[in-house]
mmCIF file of C-alpha atoms and ligand atoms in Angstrom:
data_model
loop_
_atom_site.group_PDB
_atom_site.id
_atom_site.type_symbol
_atom_site.label_atom_id
_atom_site.label_comp_id
_atom_site.label_asym_id
_atom_site.label_seq_id
_atom_site.Cartn_x
_atom_site.Cartn_y
_atom_site.Cartn_z
ATOM 1 C CA MET A 5 134.442 -84.171 -27.342
ATOM 2 C CA VAL A 6 131.995 -85.384 -24.809
ATOM 3 C CA GLU A 7 133.312 -85.215 -21.642
ATOM 4 C CA LYS A 8 132.087 -86.268 -17.657
ATOM 5 C CA SER A 9 133.013 -84.153 -14.434
ATOM 6 C CA PHE A 10 132.919 -84.860 -11.460
ATOM 7 C CA VAL A 11 131.436 -81.821 -9.531
ATOM 8 C CA MET A 12 130.727 -81.640 -5.958
ATOM 9 C CA MET A 13 127.974 -79.097 -3.602
ATOM 10 C CA LYS A 14 130.826 -78.858 -0.455
ATOM 11 C CA PRO A 15 128.719 -78.991 3.195
ATOM 12 C CA ASP A 16 128.384 -75.266 2.770
ATOM 13 C CA ALA A 17 126.444 -75.585 -0.442
ATOM 14 C CA VAL A 18 123.819 -77.886 0.563
ATOM 15 C CA SER A 19 123.480 -76.698 4.359
ATOM 16 C CA ARG A 20 122.280 -72.360 2.647
ATOM 17 C CA ARG A 21 120.254 -74.442 0.980
ATOM 18 C CA LEU A 22 121.951 -74.024 -2.880
ATOM 19 C CA MET A 23 121.599 -76.871 -4.236
ATOM 20 C CA GLY A 24 118.396 -76.045 -6.489
ATOM 21 C CA LYS A 25 120.025 -72.680 -7.481
ATOM 22 C CA ILE A 26 123.456 -73.940 -8.299
ATOM 23 C CA LEU A 27 122.230 -77.133 -10.476
ATOM 24 C CA SER A 28 120.317 -74.156 -12.229
ATOM 25 C CA ARG A 29 123.010 -72.845 -13.957
ATOM 26 C CA PHE A 30 123.938 -75.940 -14.548
ATOM 27 C CA GLU A 31 121.333 -77.381 -16.683
ATOM 28 C CA GLU A 32 120.275 -73.733 -18.511
ATOM 29 C CA LYS A 33 123.990 -73.815 -19.359
ATOM 30 C CA GLY A 34 123.082 -76.748 -21.417
ATOM 31 C CA LEU A 35 125.227 -79.813 -19.271
ATOM 32 C CA LYS A 36 123.622 -83.050 -17.941
ATOM 33 C CA ILE A 37 123.426 -84.700 -15.351
ATOM 34 C CA VAL A 38 124.630 -88.371 -16.046
ATOM 35 C CA ALA A 39 124.944 -89.182 -11.516
ATOM 36 C CA ILE A 40 123.673 -87.403 -8.277
ATOM 37 C CA LYS A 41 123.835 -88.461 -4.991
ATOM 38 C CA LEU A 42 123.451 -86.824 -1.291
ATOM 39 C CA LEU A 43 125.952 -88.214 0.553
ATOM 40 C CA GLN A 44 128.142 -87.236 4.074
ATOM 41 C CA ILE A 45 131.539 -88.129 3.147
ATOM 42 C CA SER A 46 133.968 -89.753 5.441
ATOM 43 C CA LYS A 47 136.825 -88.696 6.995
ATOM 44 C CA ALA A 48 138.728 -91.923 4.649
ATOM 45 C CA LEU A 49 137.305 -90.448 1.525
ATOM 46 C CA ALA A 50 137.973 -87.288 1.755
ATOM 47 C CA GLU A 51 141.405 -87.568 2.326
ATOM 48 C CA GLU A 52 141.771 -90.015 -0.680
ATOM 49 C CA HIS A 53 139.491 -86.644 -2.628
ATOM 50 C CA TYR A 54 142.204 -84.408 -2.168
ATOM 51 C CA GLY A 55 144.911 -86.876 -1.721
ATOM 52 C CA GLU A 56 147.409 -84.269 -3.496
ATOM 53 C CA HIS A 57 147.112 -81.743 -0.828
ATOM 54 C CA LYS A 58 148.216 -83.206 1.567
ATOM 55 C CA GLU A 59 151.099 -81.699 2.570
ATOM 56 C CA LYS A 60 148.655 -78.364 2.392
ATOM 57 C CA PRO A 61 148.632 -76.028 5.242
ATOM 58 C CA PHE A 62 145.013 -76.262 5.317
ATOM 59 C CA PHE A 63 144.667 -79.338 5.182
ATOM 60 C CA ASN A 64 143.100 -80.421 8.324
ATOM 61 C CA SER A 65 140.830 -77.675 8.084
ATOM 62 C CA LEU A 66 139.739 -78.475 4.636
ATOM 63 C CA ILE A 67 139.147 -82.313 5.595
ATOM 64 C CA ASP A 68 136.442 -81.375 9.351
ATOM 65 C CA TYR A 69 134.576 -78.896 6.544
ATOM 66 C CA ILE A 70 134.292 -81.433 3.483
ATOM 67 C CA THR A 71 132.526 -84.175 6.650
ATOM 68 C CA SER A 72 131.103 -81.082 8.601
ATOM 69 C CA ALA A 73 127.060 -81.938 7.092
ATOM 70 C CA PRO A 74 126.152 -83.301 3.322
ATOM 71 C CA SER A 75 128.204 -82.757 0.237
ATOM 72 C CA LEU A 76 125.924 -83.514 -2.921
ATOM 73 C CA ALA A 77 128.416 -85.195 -5.320
ATOM 74 C CA MET A 78 127.601 -85.218 -9.273
ATOM 75 C CA VAL A 79 128.698 -86.176 -12.688
ATOM 76 C CA ILE A 80 128.356 -84.077 -15.638
ATOM 77 C CA GLU A 81 128.321 -84.364 -18.762
ATOM 78 C CA GLY A 82 128.422 -82.284 -21.792
ATOM 79 C CA ASP A 83 131.205 -80.614 -24.604
ATOM 80 C CA ASP A 84 134.363 -79.564 -22.969
ATOM 81 C CA ALA A 85 132.927 -80.242 -19.790
ATOM 82 C CA ILE A 86 136.162 -80.045 -16.818
ATOM 83 C CA SER A 87 136.450 -76.211 -18.775
ATOM 84 C CA VAL A 88 133.306 -74.971 -18.940
ATOM 85 C CA ILE A 89 132.075 -76.230 -15.436
ATOM 86 C CA ARG A 90 135.164 -74.416 -14.086
ATOM 87 C CA LYS A 91 134.385 -71.236 -16.129
ATOM 88 C CA ILE A 92 131.144 -71.811 -14.363
ATOM 89 C CA VAL A 93 132.313 -72.131 -10.872
ATOM 90 C CA GLY A 94 134.605 -69.653 -10.539
ATOM 91 C CA ALA A 95 138.728 -69.086 -8.628
ATOM 92 C CA THR A 96 138.749 -71.189 -6.034
ATOM 93 C CA ASN A 97 138.998 -67.513 -4.051
ATOM 94 C CA PRO A 98 135.670 -66.760 -3.978
ATOM 95 C CA LYS A 99 136.335 -63.472 -3.504
ATOM 96 C CA GLU A 100 138.571 -62.842 -6.322
ATOM 97 C CA ALA A 101 136.220 -64.929 -8.562
ATOM 98 C CA ASP A 102 134.399 -62.995 -10.854
ATOM 99 C CA LEU A 103 130.829 -62.217 -10.352
ATOM 100 C CA GLY A 104 128.318 -65.224 -11.993
ATOM 101 C CA THR A 105 130.269 -67.412 -11.455
ATOM 102 C CA ILE A 106 129.230 -69.818 -8.461
ATOM 103 C CA ARG A 107 131.700 -68.776 -5.795
ATOM 104 C CA GLY A 108 131.341 -64.720 -6.812
ATOM 105 C CA ASP A 109 127.974 -64.709 -6.670
ATOM 106 C CA TYR A 110 127.709 -66.935 -3.303
ATOM 107 C CA ALA A 111 130.460 -67.300 -2.134
ATOM 108 C CA MET A 112 133.647 -65.768 0.458
ATOM 109 C CA ASP A 113 136.032 -67.405 1.807
ATOM 110 C CA MET A 114 138.238 -70.232 0.506
ATOM 111 C CA GLY A 115 137.424 -72.440 3.350
ATOM 112 C CA ARG A 116 133.611 -72.587 2.124
ATOM 113 C CA ASN A 117 134.129 -72.222 -1.193
ATOM 114 C CA ILE A 118 130.624 -74.488 -1.875
ATOM 115 C CA ILE A 119 131.509 -76.562 -4.888
ATOM 116 C CA HIS A 120 133.827 -79.294 -6.183
ATOM 117 C CA ALA A 121 134.816 -79.328 -9.532
ATOM 118 C CA SER A 122 137.438 -81.407 -11.447
ATOM 119 C CA ASP A 123 140.664 -79.809 -13.190
ATOM 120 C CA ALA A 124 141.871 -82.567 -15.969
ATOM 121 C CA PRO A 125 140.925 -85.429 -17.474
ATOM 122 C CA GLU A 126 142.208 -87.694 -14.933
ATOM 123 C CA SER A 127 141.367 -86.218 -11.897
ATOM 124 C CA ALA A 128 137.873 -86.277 -13.166
ATOM 125 C CA LYS A 129 138.099 -90.145 -13.945
ATOM 126 C CA ARG A 130 140.065 -90.981 -10.572
ATOM 127 C CA GLU A 131 137.287 -89.117 -8.991
ATOM 128 C CA ILE A 132 134.010 -90.316 -10.428
ATOM 129 C CA ALA A 133 135.246 -93.453 -10.039
ATOM 130 C CA LEU A 134 136.382 -92.318 -6.651
ATOM 131 C CA PHE A 135 132.322 -91.287 -5.819
ATOM 132 C CA PHE A 136 130.280 -93.250 -8.118
ATOM 133 C CA ASN A 137 129.786 -96.895 -9.313
ATOM 134 C CA GLU A 138 129.600 -97.317 -12.970
ATOM 135 C CA ASP A 139 125.659 -98.381 -12.776
ATOM 136 C CA GLU A 140 125.015 -94.932 -10.877
ATOM 137 C CA VAL A 141 126.908 -92.467 -13.682
ATOM 138 C CA ILE A 142 123.758 -93.007 -16.603
ATOM 139 C CA ASP A 143 123.576 -93.121 -20.600
ATOM 140 C CA TYR A 144 120.643 -90.551 -21.461
ATOM 141 C CA ASP A 145 119.822 -88.484 -24.143
ATOM 142 C CA ILE A 146 117.503 -85.491 -23.463
ATOM 143 C CA SER A 147 115.873 -84.829 -27.339
ATOM 144 C CA ASP A 148 116.598 -80.840 -26.759
ATOM 145 C CA ASN A 149 120.448 -81.760 -27.536
ATOM 146 C CA SER A 150 120.214 -80.502 -31.240
ATOM 147 C CA TRP A 151 119.313 -76.801 -29.635
ATOM 148 C CA ILE A 152 121.740 -77.383 -27.683
ATOM 149 C CA TYR A 153 124.280 -77.831 -29.450
ATOM 150 C CA GLU A 154 125.045 -76.981 -33.938
HETATM 151 P P1 IDP B 100 140.154 -76.123 -6.735
HETATM 152 O O1 IDP B 100 138.712 -76.394 -5.409
HETATM 153 O O2 IDP B 100 139.980 -74.628 -6.952
HETATM 154 O O3 IDP B 100 139.697 -77.324 -7.234
HETATM 155 P P2 IDP B 100 142.668 -76.474 -4.450
HETATM 156 O O4 IDP B 100 143.479 -75.819 -4.915
HETATM 157 O O5 IDP B 100 142.223 -77.460 -5.532
HETATM 158 O O6 IDP B 100 141.239 -75.312 -5.711
HETATM 159 O O7 IDP B 100 141.489 -76.435 -3.585
HETATM 160 C C1 IDP B 100 140.810 -77.413 -2.996
HETATM 161 C C2 IDP B 100 139.842 -76.470 -2.090
HETATM 162 O O8 IDP B 100 140.977 -77.052 -0.951
HETATM 163 C C3 IDP B 100 139.399 -75.529 -2.284
HETATM 164 O O9 IDP B 100 138.780 -75.477 -3.454
HETATM 165 C C4 IDP B 100 139.499 -75.199 -0.819
HETATM 166 O O10 IDP B 100 138.146 -75.438 -0.181
HETATM 167 C C5 IDP B 100 140.115 -75.702 -0.688
HETATM 168 N N1 IDP B 100 141.833 -74.656 -0.415
HETATM 169 C C6 IDP B 100 142.582 -74.042 -1.422
HETATM 170 N N2 IDP B 100 143.463 -73.428 -1.048
HETATM 171 C C7 IDP B 100 143.034 -73.026 0.315
HETATM 172 C C8 IDP B 100 143.664 -72.056 1.286
HETATM 173 O O11 IDP B 100 144.733 -71.019 0.622
HETATM 174 N N3 IDP B 100 142.793 -72.066 2.339
HETATM 175 C C9 IDP B 100 141.646 -72.645 2.900
HETATM 176 N N4 IDP B 100 141.645 -73.917 1.704
HETATM 177 C C10 IDP B 100 141.856 -73.488 0.960
HETATM 178 MG MG1 MG B 101 141.566 -78.689 -6.864
#
């Protein structure tokens, strides 16, 4: 099923100039970028985005991290995009993430794990609406579609 996922390169990815390399992984897989925006996340937006972690001991440092420099927010579309992208991103702890995943290849610390991706259809919907207006998500075709999907 065609899905949209909310994906965000965190401040460390942007500040380490890894945006191009990371974006390439999604493009080369055959996924489609349907929205993209560089922004510095406010404290209020960060707290809402990570609301499920409010009671966790790492919450305050997570908010400091995510608001510390610009992030690159995206909506990425494709067949089963939510689970496919979580695989490309890798485990939350970069030391345990498989090599070949983004976190496994580029990160070391849980608190500097360079990228976010939605974990389920409900969270994808909520997160996309939090970061993008409807008219910022573009519906378009790419002519290589029949070479990506049977
Ligand atoms: P996810 O990003 O893989 O979905 P979550 O458990 O939803 O992982 O946690 C959200 C973010 O909070 C993680 O990406 C990471 O940046 C941070 N985080 C999660 N667990 C810890 C921890 O134990 N220490 C420090 N930061 C953490
Ligand atoms: Mg999560």
